[in-house]
PDB file of N, CA, C and O in Angstrom:
ATOM      1  N   UNK A   1     150.002 185.095 104.586  1.00  0.00           N
ATOM      2  CA  UNK A   1     149.384 184.130 104.671  1.00  0.00           C
ATOM      3  C   UNK A   1     147.796 184.251 104.623  1.00  0.00           C
ATOM      4  O   UNK A   1     147.311 185.167 105.502  1.00  0.00           O
ATOM      5  N   UNK A   2     147.268 183.900 103.762  1.00  0.00           N
ATOM      6  CA  UNK A   2     145.580 183.972 103.628  1.00  0.00           C
ATOM      7  C   UNK A   2     144.765 183.084 104.398  1.00  0.00           C
ATOM      8  O   UNK A   2     145.297 181.832 104.346  1.00  0.00           O
ATOM      9  N   UNK A   3     143.946 183.477 105.097  1.00  0.00           N
ATOM     10  CA  UNK A   3     143.145 182.464 105.798  1.00  0.00           C
ATOM     11  C   UNK A   3     142.009 181.830 105.118  1.00  0.00           C
ATOM     12  O   UNK A   3     141.292 182.529 104.406  1.00  0.00           O
ATOM     13  N   UNK A   4     141.932 180.299 105.223  1.00  0.00           N
ATOM     14  CA  UNK A   4     141.206 179.851 104.344  1.00  0.00           C
ATOM     15  C   UNK A   4     140.416 179.001 105.300  1.00  0.00           C
ATOM     16  O   UNK A   4     140.550 178.521 106.290  1.00  0.00           O
ATOM     17  N   UNK A   5     139.290 178.608 104.816  1.00  0.00           N
ATOM     18  CA  UNK A   5     138.091 177.978 105.774  1.00  0.00           C
ATOM     19  C   UNK A   5     138.905 176.645 105.700  1.00  0.00           C
ATOM     20  O   UNK A   5     139.467 176.003 105.241  1.00  0.00           O
ATOM     21  N   UNK A   6     138.653 175.901 107.115  1.00  0.00           N
ATOM     22  CA  UNK A   6     139.059 174.481 107.303  1.00  0.00           C
ATOM     23  C   UNK A   6     138.062 173.453 106.351  1.00  0.00           C
ATOM     24  O   UNK A   6     137.059 173.793 106.210  1.00  0.00           O
ATOM     25  N   UNK A   7     138.795 172.642 105.888  1.00  0.00           N
ATOM     26  CA  UNK A   7     138.243 171.534 105.307  1.00  0.00           C
ATOM     27  C   UNK A   7     136.967 170.724 106.054  1.00  0.00           C
ATOM     28  O   UNK A   7     136.950 170.906 107.432  1.00  0.00           O
ATOM     29  N   UNK A   8     136.121 169.975 105.476  1.00  0.00           N
ATOM     30  CA  UNK A   8     135.100 169.167 106.314  1.00  0.00           C
ATOM     31  C   UNK A   8     135.613 168.071 107.347  1.00  0.00           C
ATOM     32  O   UNK A   8     135.039 168.361 108.379  1.00  0.00           O
ATOM     33  N   UNK A   9     136.668 167.533 107.135  1.00  0.00           N
ATOM     34  CA  UNK A   9     137.083 166.886 107.926  1.00  0.00           C
ATOM     35  C   UNK A   9     137.917 167.514 109.107  1.00  0.00           C
ATOM     36  O   UNK A   9     137.438 167.030 110.269  1.00  0.00           O
ATOM     37  N   UNK A  10     138.364 168.567 108.974  1.00  0.00           N
ATOM     38  CA  UNK A  10     138.855 169.257 110.194  1.00  0.00           C
ATOM     39  C   UNK A  10     137.783 169.952 110.711  1.00  0.00           C
ATOM     40  O   UNK A  10     137.962 170.117 112.078  1.00  0.00           O
ATOM     41  N   UNK A  11     136.553 170.450 110.105  1.00  0.00           N
ATOM     42  CA  UNK A  11     135.303 170.816 110.824  1.00  0.00           C
ATOM     43  C   UNK A  11     134.992 169.659 111.673  1.00  0.00           C
ATOM     44  O   UNK A  11     134.506 169.911 113.033  1.00  0.00           O
ATOM     45  N   UNK A  12     134.951 168.544 111.483  1.00  0.00           N
ATOM     46  CA  UNK A  12     134.315 167.376 112.136  1.00  0.00           C
ATOM     47  C   UNK A  12     135.206 167.088 113.383  1.00  0.00           C
ATOM     48  O   UNK A  12     134.854 166.964 114.331  1.00  0.00           O
ATOM     49  N   UNK A  13     136.573 167.309 113.223  1.00  0.00           N
ATOM     50  CA  UNK A  13     137.512 167.084 114.096  1.00  0.00           C
ATOM     51  C   UNK A  13     137.193 168.093 115.194  1.00  0.00           C
ATOM     52  O   UNK A  13     137.619 167.860 116.400  1.00  0.00           O
ATOM     53  N   UNK A  14     137.199 169.364 114.902  1.00  0.00           N
ATOM     54  CA  UNK A  14     137.001 170.614 115.672  1.00  0.00           C
ATOM     55  C   UNK A  14     135.771 170.261 116.475  1.00  0.00           C
ATOM     56  O   UNK A  14     135.700 170.836 117.690  1.00  0.00           O
ATOM     57  N   UNK A  15     134.395 169.991 115.826  1.00  0.00           N
ATOM     58  CA  UNK A  15     133.435 169.691 116.470  1.00  0.00           C
ATOM     59  C   UNK A  15     133.522 168.506 117.432  1.00  0.00           C
ATOM     60  O   UNK A  15     132.977 168.425 118.782  1.00  0.00           O
ATOM     61  N   UNK A  16     134.257 167.474 117.121  1.00  0.00           N
ATOM     62  CA  UNK A  16     134.697 166.278 118.103  1.00  0.00           C
ATOM     63  C   UNK A  16     135.331 166.979 119.423  1.00  0.00           C
ATOM     64  O   UNK A  16     135.021 166.729 120.558  1.00  0.00           O
ATOM     65  N   UNK A  17     136.337 167.765 119.082  1.00  0.00           N
ATOM     66  CA  UNK A  17     137.097 168.229 120.255  1.00  0.00           C
ATOM     67  C   UNK A  17     136.143 169.258 121.185  1.00  0.00           C
ATOM     68  O   UNK A  17     136.349 169.142 122.456  1.00  0.00           O
ATOM     69  N   UNK A  18     135.108 169.882 120.635  1.00  0.00           N
ATOM     70  CA  UNK A  18     134.616 170.726 121.419  1.00  0.00           C
ATOM     71  C   UNK A  18     133.582 170.076 121.971  1.00  0.00           C
ATOM     72  O   UNK A  18     133.394 170.490 123.186  1.00  0.00           O
ATOM     73  N   UNK A  19     133.168 168.978 121.686  1.00  0.00           N
ATOM     74  CA  UNK A  19     132.141 167.991 122.476  1.00  0.00           C
ATOM     75  C   UNK A  19     133.221 167.562 123.445  1.00  0.00           C
ATOM     76  O   UNK A  19     132.563 167.340 124.776  1.00  0.00           O
ATOM     77  N   UNK A  20     134.212 166.819 123.230  1.00  0.00           N
ATOM     78  CA  UNK A  20     135.039 166.070 124.099  1.00  0.00           C
ATOM     79  C   UNK A  20     135.380 167.006 125.356  1.00  0.00           C
ATOM     80  O   UNK A  20     135.548 166.704 126.745  1.00  0.00           O
ATOM     81  N   UNK A  21     135.744 168.396 125.166  1.00  0.00           N
ATOM     82  CA  UNK A  21     136.105 169.194 126.095  1.00  0.00           C
ATOM     83  C   UNK A  21     135.200 169.963 127.106  1.00  0.00           C
ATOM     84  O   UNK A  21     135.099 170.322 127.935  1.00  0.00           O
ATOM     85  N   UNK A  22     133.761 169.649 126.418  1.00  0.00           N
ATOM     86  CA  UNK A  22     132.530 170.458 127.007  1.00  0.00           C
ATOM     87  C   UNK A  22     132.133 169.493 128.351  1.00  0.00           C
ATOM     88  O   UNK A  22     132.778 168.381 128.558  1.00  0.00           O
ATOM     89  N   UNK A  23     131.432 169.962 129.377  1.00  0.00           N
ATOM     90  CA  UNK A  23     130.968 169.367 130.514  1.00  0.00           C
ATOM     91  C   UNK A  23     130.166 168.034 129.933  1.00  0.00           C
ATOM     92  O   UNK A  23     130.772 167.039 130.587  1.00  0.00           O
ATOM     93  N   UNK A  24     129.148 168.248 129.112  1.00  0.00           N
ATOM     94  CA  UNK A  24     128.623 166.909 128.556  1.00  0.00           C
ATOM     95  C   UNK A  24     129.709 165.898 127.831  1.00  0.00           C
ATOM     96  O   UNK A  24     129.118 164.707 128.219  1.00  0.00           O
ATOM     97  N   UNK A  25     130.310 166.406 127.174  1.00  0.00           N
ATOM     98  CA  UNK A  25     131.260 165.164 126.320  1.00  0.00           C
ATOM     99  C   UNK A  25     132.219 164.772 127.265  1.00  0.00           C
ATOM    100  O   UNK A  25     132.465 163.454 127.494  1.00  0.00           O
ATOM    101  N   UNK A  26     132.664 165.369 128.497  1.00  0.00           N
ATOM    102  CA  UNK A  26     133.516 164.529 129.491  1.00  0.00           C
ATOM    103  C   UNK A  26     132.586 163.599 130.327  1.00  0.00           C
ATOM    104  O   UNK A  26     133.087 162.393 130.565  1.00  0.00           O
ATOM    105  N   UNK A  27     131.590 163.943 130.811  1.00  0.00           N
ATOM    106  CA  UNK A  27     130.465 163.315 131.504  1.00  0.00           C
ATOM    107  C   UNK A  27     130.176 162.058 130.640  1.00  0.00           C
ATOM    108  O   UNK A  27     129.376 160.995 131.211  1.00  0.00           O
ATOM    109  N   UNK A  28     130.174 161.939 129.303  1.00  0.00           N
ATOM    110  CA  UNK A  28     129.665 160.849 128.538  1.00  0.00           C
ATOM    111  C   UNK A  28     130.954 160.135 128.386  1.00  0.00           C
ATOM    112  O   UNK A  28     130.837 158.911 128.442  1.00  0.00           O
ATOM    113  N   UNK A  29     132.133 160.639 128.014  1.00  0.00           N
ATOM    114  CA  UNK A  29     133.247 159.902 127.849  1.00  0.00           C
ATOM    115  C   UNK A  29     133.724 159.090 128.841  1.00  0.00           C
ATOM    116  O   UNK A  29     134.142 157.888 128.819  1.00  0.00           O
ATOM    117  N   UNK A  30     133.839 159.513 130.259  1.00  0.00           N
ATOM    118  CA  UNK A  30     134.162 158.592 131.247  1.00  0.00           C
ATOM    119  C   UNK A  30     133.326 157.559 131.454  1.00  0.00           C
ATOM    120  O   UNK A  30     133.962 156.554 131.416  1.00  0.00           O
ATOM    121  N   UNK A  31     132.273 157.568 131.565  1.00  0.00           N
ATOM    122  CA  UNK A  31     131.405 156.303 131.791  1.00  0.00           C
ATOM    123  C   UNK A  31     131.671 155.677 130.610  1.00  0.00           C
ATOM    124  O   UNK A  31     131.737 154.047 130.592  1.00  0.00           O
ATOM    125  N   UNK A  32     131.746 155.915 129.390  1.00  0.00           N
ATOM    126  CA  UNK A  32     132.012 155.004 128.335  1.00  0.00           C
ATOM    127  C   UNK A  32     133.105 154.312 128.216  1.00  0.00           C
ATOM    128  O   UNK A  32     133.217 153.064 127.964  1.00  0.00           O
ATOM    129  N   UNK A  33     134.247 155.061 128.553  1.00  0.00           N
ATOM    130  CA  UNK A  33     135.704 154.314 128.510  1.00  0.00           C
ATOM    131  C   UNK A  33     135.468 153.493 129.867  1.00  0.00           C
ATOM    132  O   UNK A  33     136.377 152.349 129.907  1.00  0.00           O
ATOM    133  N   UNK A  34     134.829 153.841 131.230  1.00  0.00           N
ATOM    134  CA  UNK A  34     135.009 153.024 132.079  1.00  0.00           C
ATOM    135  C   UNK A  34     134.169 151.676 131.820  1.00  0.00           C
ATOM    136  O   UNK A  34     134.784 150.595 132.069  1.00  0.00           O
ATOM    137  N   UNK A  35     132.979 151.541 131.084  1.00  0.00           N
ATOM    138  CA  UNK A  35     132.651 150.662 130.737  1.00  0.00           C
ATOM    139  C   UNK A  35     133.097 149.715 129.714  1.00  0.00           C
ATOM    140  O   UNK A  35     133.276 148.399 129.908  1.00  0.00           O
ATOM    141  N   UNK A  36     133.813 150.281 128.874  1.00  0.00           N
ATOM    142  CA  UNK A  36     134.485 149.444 127.751  1.00  0.00           C
ATOM    143  C   UNK A  36     135.938 148.687 128.369  1.00  0.00           C
ATOM    144  O   UNK A  36     136.230 147.396 128.073  1.00  0.00           O
ATOM    145  N   UNK A  37     136.175 149.303 129.234  1.00  0.00           N
ATOM    146  CA  UNK A  37     137.643 148.839 130.232  1.00  0.00           C
ATOM    147  C   UNK A  37     137.040 147.629 131.134  1.00  0.00           C
ATOM    148  O   UNK A  37     137.455 146.587 131.645  1.00  0.00           O
ATOM    149  N   UNK A  38     135.751 148.078 131.641  1.00  0.00           N
ATOM    150  CA  UNK A  38     134.873 147.117 132.735  1.00  0.00           C
ATOM    151  C   UNK A  38     134.457 145.729 132.019  1.00  0.00           C
ATOM    152  O   UNK A  38     134.246 144.839 132.470  1.00  0.00           O
ATOM    153  N   UNK A  39     134.707 145.645 130.758  1.00  0.00           N
ATOM    154  CA  UNK A  39     134.007 144.548 129.805  1.00  0.00           C
ATOM    155  C   UNK A  39     135.173 143.299 130.263  1.00  0.00           C
ATOM    156  O   UNK A  39     134.833 142.377 130.292  1.00  0.00           O
ATOM    157  N   UNK A  40     136.463 143.946 130.626  1.00  0.00           N
ATOM    158  CA  UNK A  40     137.368 143.051 130.788  1.00  0.00           C
ATOM    159  C   UNK A  40     138.059 142.037 129.601  1.00  0.00           C
ATOM    160  O   UNK A  40     137.920 140.795 129.653  1.00  0.00           O
ATOM    161  N   UNK A  41     137.633 142.477 128.431  1.00  0.00           N
ATOM    162  CA  UNK A  41     138.096 141.678 127.082  1.00  0.00           C
ATOM    163  C   UNK A  41     138.760 142.567 126.411  1.00  0.00           C
ATOM    164  O   UNK A  41     139.150 143.834 126.315  1.00  0.00           O
ATOM    165  N   UNK A  42     139.591 141.897 125.595  1.00  0.00           N
ATOM    166  CA  UNK A  42     140.408 142.572 124.800  1.00  0.00           C
ATOM    167  C   UNK A  42     139.904 143.537 123.753  1.00  0.00           C
ATOM    168  O   UNK A  42     140.494 144.395 123.459  1.00  0.00           O
ATOM    169  N   UNK A  43     138.678 143.342 123.439  1.00  0.00           N
ATOM    170  CA  UNK A  43     138.118 144.195 122.324  1.00  0.00           C
ATOM    171  C   UNK A  43     137.619 145.293 123.173  1.00  0.00           C
ATOM    172  O   UNK A  43     137.638 146.495 122.612  1.00  0.00           O
ATOM    173  N   UNK A  44     137.185 145.155 124.562  1.00  0.00           N
ATOM    174  CA  UNK A  44     136.891 146.543 125.278  1.00  0.00           C
ATOM    175  C   UNK A  44     137.975 147.340 125.423  1.00  0.00           C
ATOM    176  O   UNK A  44     137.996 148.487 125.157  1.00  0.00           O
ATOM    177  N   UNK A  45     139.291 146.765 125.711  1.00  0.00           N
ATOM    178  CA  UNK A  45     140.476 147.452 125.799  1.00  0.00           C
ATOM    179  C   UNK A  45     141.084 148.357 124.505  1.00  0.00           C
ATOM    180  O   UNK A  45     141.268 149.233 124.714  1.00  0.00           O
ATOM    181  N   UNK A  46     140.558 147.498 123.506  1.00  0.00           N
ATOM    182  CA  UNK A  46     141.020 147.749 122.172  1.00  0.00           C
ATOM    183  C   UNK A  46     140.181 149.353 122.035  1.00  0.00           C
ATOM    184  O   UNK A  46     140.546 150.170 121.636  1.00  0.00           O
ATOM    185  N   UNK A  47     138.726 148.898 122.033  1.00  0.00           N
ATOM    186  CA  UNK A  47     138.085 149.992 121.684  1.00  0.00           C
ATOM    187  C   UNK A  47     138.214 151.023 122.788  1.00  0.00           C
ATOM    188  O   UNK A  47     138.071 152.419 122.103  1.00  0.00           O
ATOM    189  N   UNK A  48     138.549 150.960 124.068  1.00  0.00           N
ATOM    190  CA  UNK A  48     138.711 152.167 124.695  1.00  0.00           C
ATOM    191  C   UNK A  48     140.020 152.985 124.506  1.00  0.00           C
ATOM    192  O   UNK A  48     139.881 153.950 124.464  1.00  0.00           O
ATOM    193  N   UNK A  49     141.246 152.146 124.229  1.00  0.00           N
ATOM    194  CA  UNK A  49     142.234 152.745 123.620  1.00  0.00           C
ATOM    195  C   UNK A  49     142.048 153.700 122.378  1.00  0.00           C
ATOM    196  O   UNK A  49     142.563 154.582 122.247  1.00  0.00           O
ATOM    197  N   UNK A  50     141.294 153.111 121.742  1.00  0.00           N
ATOM    198  CA  UNK A  50     141.018 153.803 119.987  1.00  0.00           C
ATOM    199  C   UNK A  50     140.462 154.991 120.349  1.00  0.00           C
ATOM    200  O   UNK A  50     140.620 156.132 120.082  1.00  0.00           O
ATOM    201  N   UNK A  51     139.386 154.903 121.330  1.00  0.00           N
ATOM    202  CA  UNK A  51     138.411 155.994 121.505  1.00  0.00           C
ATOM    203  C   UNK A  51     139.381 157.250 122.477  1.00  0.00           C
ATOM    204  O   UNK A  51     139.260 158.320 121.825  1.00  0.00           O
ATOM    205  N   UNK A  52     139.994 156.780 123.269  1.00  0.00           N
ATOM    206  CA  UNK A  52     140.838 157.699 123.953  1.00  0.00           C
ATOM    207  C   UNK A  52     142.097 158.269 122.950  1.00  0.00           C
ATOM    208  O   UNK A  52     142.366 159.586 122.970  1.00  0.00           O
ATOM    209  N   UNK A  53     142.608 157.514 122.249  1.00  0.00           N
ATOM    210  CA  UNK A  53     143.544 158.069 121.145  1.00  0.00           C
ATOM    211  C   UNK A  53     142.672 158.991 120.042  1.00  0.00           C
ATOM    212  O   UNK A  53     143.401 160.003 119.883  1.00  0.00           O
ATOM    213  N   UNK A  54     141.541 158.601 119.918  1.00  0.00           N
ATOM    214  CA  UNK A  54     140.930 159.421 118.814  1.00  0.00           C
ATOM    215  C   UNK A  54     140.507 160.909 119.533  1.00  0.00           C
ATOM    216  O   UNK A  54     140.573 162.043 118.937  1.00  0.00           O
ATOM    217  N   UNK A  55     140.326 160.997 120.855  1.00  0.00           N
ATOM    218  CA  UNK A  55     140.108 162.110 121.572  1.00  0.00           C
ATOM    219  C   UNK A  55     141.210 162.939 121.946  1.00  0.00           C
ATOM    220  O   UNK A  55     141.153 164.236 121.544  1.00  0.00           O
ATOM    221  N   UNK A  56     142.325 162.317 122.064  1.00  0.00           N
ATOM    222  CA  UNK A  56     143.607 163.017 122.160  1.00  0.00           C
ATOM    223  C   UNK A  56     143.878 163.621 120.841  1.00  0.00           C
ATOM    224  O   UNK A  56     144.491 164.793 120.859  1.00  0.00           O
ATOM    225  N   UNK A  57     143.836 163.028 119.819  1.00  0.00           N
ATOM    226  CA  UNK A  57     144.345 163.299 118.528  1.00  0.00           C
ATOM    227  C   UNK A  57     143.496 164.477 118.078  1.00  0.00           C
ATOM    228  O   UNK A  57     143.961 165.375 117.333  1.00  0.00           O
ATOM    229  N   UNK A  58     142.302 164.472 118.317  1.00  0.00           N
ATOM    230  CA  UNK A  58     141.373 165.771 118.048  1.00  0.00           C
ATOM    231  C   UNK A  58     141.759 166.935 118.887  1.00  0.00           C
ATOM    232  O   UNK A  58     141.683 168.054 118.127  1.00  0.00           O
ATOM    233  N   UNK A  59     142.088 166.670 120.150  1.00  0.00           N
ATOM    234  CA  UNK A  59     142.465 167.834 120.928  1.00  0.00           C
ATOM    235  C   UNK A  59     143.945 168.267 120.303  1.00  0.00           C
ATOM    236  O   UNK A  59     144.010 169.439 120.236  1.00  0.00           O
ATOM    237  N   UNK A  60     144.576 167.447 120.063  1.00  0.00           N
ATOM    238  CA  UNK A  60     145.835 167.869 119.435  1.00  0.00           C
ATOM    239  C   UNK A  60     145.860 168.845 118.156  1.00  0.00           C
ATOM    240  O   UNK A  60     146.451 169.835 117.688  1.00  0.00           O
ATOM    241  N   UNK A  61     145.043 168.340 117.212  1.00  0.00           N
ATOM    242  CA  UNK A  61     144.500 168.898 115.809  1.00  0.00           C
ATOM    243  C   UNK A  61     144.088 169.949 116.272  1.00  0.00           C
ATOM    244  O   UNK A  61     144.140 170.996 115.508  1.00  0.00           O
ATOM    245  N   UNK A  62     143.095 170.280 117.071  1.00  0.00           N
ATOM    246  CA  UNK A  62     142.527 171.596 117.254  1.00  0.00           C
ATOM    247  C   UNK A  62     143.479 172.631 117.645  1.00  0.00           C
ATOM    248  O   UNK A  62     143.046 173.691 117.506  1.00  0.00           O
ATOM    249  N   UNK A  63     144.230 172.200 118.881  1.00  0.00           N
ATOM    250  CA  UNK A  63     144.999 173.386 119.354  1.00  0.00           C
ATOM    251  C   UNK A  63     145.985 173.689 118.111  1.00  0.00           C
ATOM    252  O   UNK A  63     146.340 174.812 118.234  1.00  0.00           O
ATOM    253  N   UNK A  64     146.500 172.727 117.398  1.00  0.00           N
ATOM    254  CA  UNK A  64     147.300 173.361 116.310  1.00  0.00           C
ATOM    255  C   UNK A  64     146.449 174.093 115.414  1.00  0.00           C
ATOM    256  O   UNK A  64     146.850 175.201 115.036  1.00  0.00           O
ATOM    257  N   UNK A  65     145.100 173.934 115.063  1.00  0.00           N
ATOM    258  CA  UNK A  65     144.681 174.561 114.310  1.00  0.00           C
ATOM    259  C   UNK A  65     144.366 176.170 114.954  1.00  0.00           C
ATOM    260  O   UNK A  65     144.427 177.153 114.370  1.00  0.00           O
ATOM    261  N   UNK A  66     144.111 176.137 116.330  1.00  0.00           N
ATOM    262  CA  UNK A  66     144.069 177.510 116.890  1.00  0.00           C
ATOM    263  C   UNK A  66     145.060 178.162 116.967  1.00  0.00           C
ATOM    264  O   UNK A  66     145.054 179.468 116.564  1.00  0.00           O
ATOM    265  N   UNK A  67     146.414 177.569 117.026  1.00  0.00           N
ATOM    266  CA  UNK A  67     147.643 178.234 116.941  1.00  0.00           C
ATOM    267  C   UNK A  67     147.719 178.979 115.563  1.00  0.00           C
ATOM    268  O   UNK A  67     148.096 179.876 115.318  1.00  0.00           O
ATOM    269  N   UNK A  68     147.627 178.022 114.619  1.00  0.00           N
ATOM    270  CA  UNK A  68     147.890 178.477 113.261  1.00  0.00           C
ATOM    271  C   UNK A  68     146.637 179.555 112.850  1.00  0.00           C
ATOM    272  O   UNK A  68     147.065 180.710 112.125  1.00  0.00           O
ATOM    273  N   UNK A  69     145.631 179.587 113.380  1.00  0.00           N
ATOM    274  CA  UNK A  69     144.506 180.718 112.932  1.00  0.00           C
ATOM    275  C   UNK A  69     144.979 181.847 113.826  1.00  0.00           C
ATOM    276  O   UNK A  69     144.714 183.126 113.352  1.00  0.00           O
ATOM    277  N   UNK A  70     145.244 181.849 115.046  1.00  0.00           N
ATOM    278  CA  UNK A  70     145.622 183.014 115.577  1.00  0.00           C
ATOM    279  C   UNK A  70     146.740 183.828 115.039  1.00  0.00           C
ATOM    280  O   UNK A  70     147.015 184.701 114.962  1.00  0.00           O
ATOM    281  N   UNK A  71     147.961 182.869 114.259  1.00  0.00           N
ATOM    282  CA  UNK A  71     149.227 183.418 113.975  1.00  0.00           C
ATOM    283  C   UNK A  71     149.043 183.918 112.514  1.00  0.00           C
ATOM    284  O   UNK A  71     149.251 185.094 112.195  1.00  0.00           O
ATOM    285  N   UNK A  72     147.953 183.515 111.776  1.00  0.00           N
ATOM    286  CA  UNK A  72     147.367 184.114 110.634  1.00  0.00           C
ATOM    287  C   UNK A  72     146.678 185.367 110.731  1.00  0.00           C
ATOM    288  O   UNK A  72     146.467 186.223 109.786  1.00  0.00           O
ATOM    289  N   UNK A  73     145.996 185.533 111.802  1.00  0.00           N
ATOM    290  CA  UNK A  73     144.842 186.805 112.091  1.00  0.00           C
ATOM    291  C   UNK A  73     146.030 188.041 112.422  1.00  0.00           C
ATOM    292  O   UNK A  73     145.260 189.127 112.378  1.00  0.00           O
ATOM    293  N   UNK A  74     147.198 187.530 113.128  1.00  0.00           N
ATOM    294  CA  UNK A  74     147.947 188.767 113.371  1.00  0.00           C
ATOM    295  C   UNK A  74     148.628 189.640 112.537  1.00  0.00           C
ATOM    296  O   UNK A  74     148.623 189.426 111.483  1.00  0.00           O
TER     297      UNK A  74
END
């Protein structure tokens, strides 16, 4: 299997994941999610849910990419 460079979209996802798991990203996401839920509106709950789901999905994609890249390097 030949290693190819990730697409633009995957690079964006990997950058988002790197930010989310960094100290700064975590310290930013926690208050943002808290404020969104604290609005006590359907829009706030929806926005918090979508943001949380996006962070989880970026993390899952990044881990899958790491595993695939690790397997192709061996």
